[in-house]
C-alpha positions as a Python dict, from the first residue, in 0.01 Angstrom:
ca = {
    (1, 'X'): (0, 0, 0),
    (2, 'X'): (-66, 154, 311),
    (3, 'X'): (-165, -72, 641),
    (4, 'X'): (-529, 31, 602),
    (5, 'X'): (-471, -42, 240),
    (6, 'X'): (-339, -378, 311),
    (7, 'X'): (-642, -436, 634),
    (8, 'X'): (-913, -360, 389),
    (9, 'X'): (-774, -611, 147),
    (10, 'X'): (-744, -866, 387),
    (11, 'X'): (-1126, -818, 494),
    (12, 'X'): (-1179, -987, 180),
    (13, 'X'): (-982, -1273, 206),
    (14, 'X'): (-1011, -1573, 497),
    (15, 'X'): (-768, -1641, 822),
    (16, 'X'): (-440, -1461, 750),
    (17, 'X'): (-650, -1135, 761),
    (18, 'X'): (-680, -1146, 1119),
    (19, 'X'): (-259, -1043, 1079),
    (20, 'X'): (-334, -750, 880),
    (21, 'X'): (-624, -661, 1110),
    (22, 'X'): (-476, -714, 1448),
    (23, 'X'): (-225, -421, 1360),
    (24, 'X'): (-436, -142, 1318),
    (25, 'X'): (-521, 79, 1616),
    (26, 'X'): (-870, 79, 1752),
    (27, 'X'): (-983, 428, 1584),
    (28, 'X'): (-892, 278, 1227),
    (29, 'X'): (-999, -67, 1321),
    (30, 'X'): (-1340, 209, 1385),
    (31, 'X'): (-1308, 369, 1074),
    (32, 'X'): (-1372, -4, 835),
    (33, 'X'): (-1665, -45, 1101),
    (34, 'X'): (-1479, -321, 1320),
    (35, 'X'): (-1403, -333, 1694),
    (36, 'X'): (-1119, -546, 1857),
    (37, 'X'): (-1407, -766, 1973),
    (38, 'X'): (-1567, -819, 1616),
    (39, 'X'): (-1227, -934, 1483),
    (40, 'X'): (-1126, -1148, 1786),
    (41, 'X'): (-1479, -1286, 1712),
    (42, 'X'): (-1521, -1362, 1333),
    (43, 'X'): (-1127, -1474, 1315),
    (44, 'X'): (-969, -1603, 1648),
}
């Protein structure tokens, strides 16, 4: 799977997402309709 693959999968699933979140870029972090705020938010 790809790593936006694997960061939309782990939208779905509880705390290790953050992992699989936290390596995308901003623009693709954009893209699923999150901000490096929102995640930093709803998981740290």
């Amino acid at each position: 799977m790809t790593l936006f693959q694997n960061a939309l999968r782990a939208l779905r699933q509880p705390r290790p997402a953050y992992a699989e979140l936290a390596r995308l870029d901003d623009r693709s972090l954009e893209d699923i309709g999150f901000n490096r705020a929102d995640i930093e938010t709803k998981f740290g």
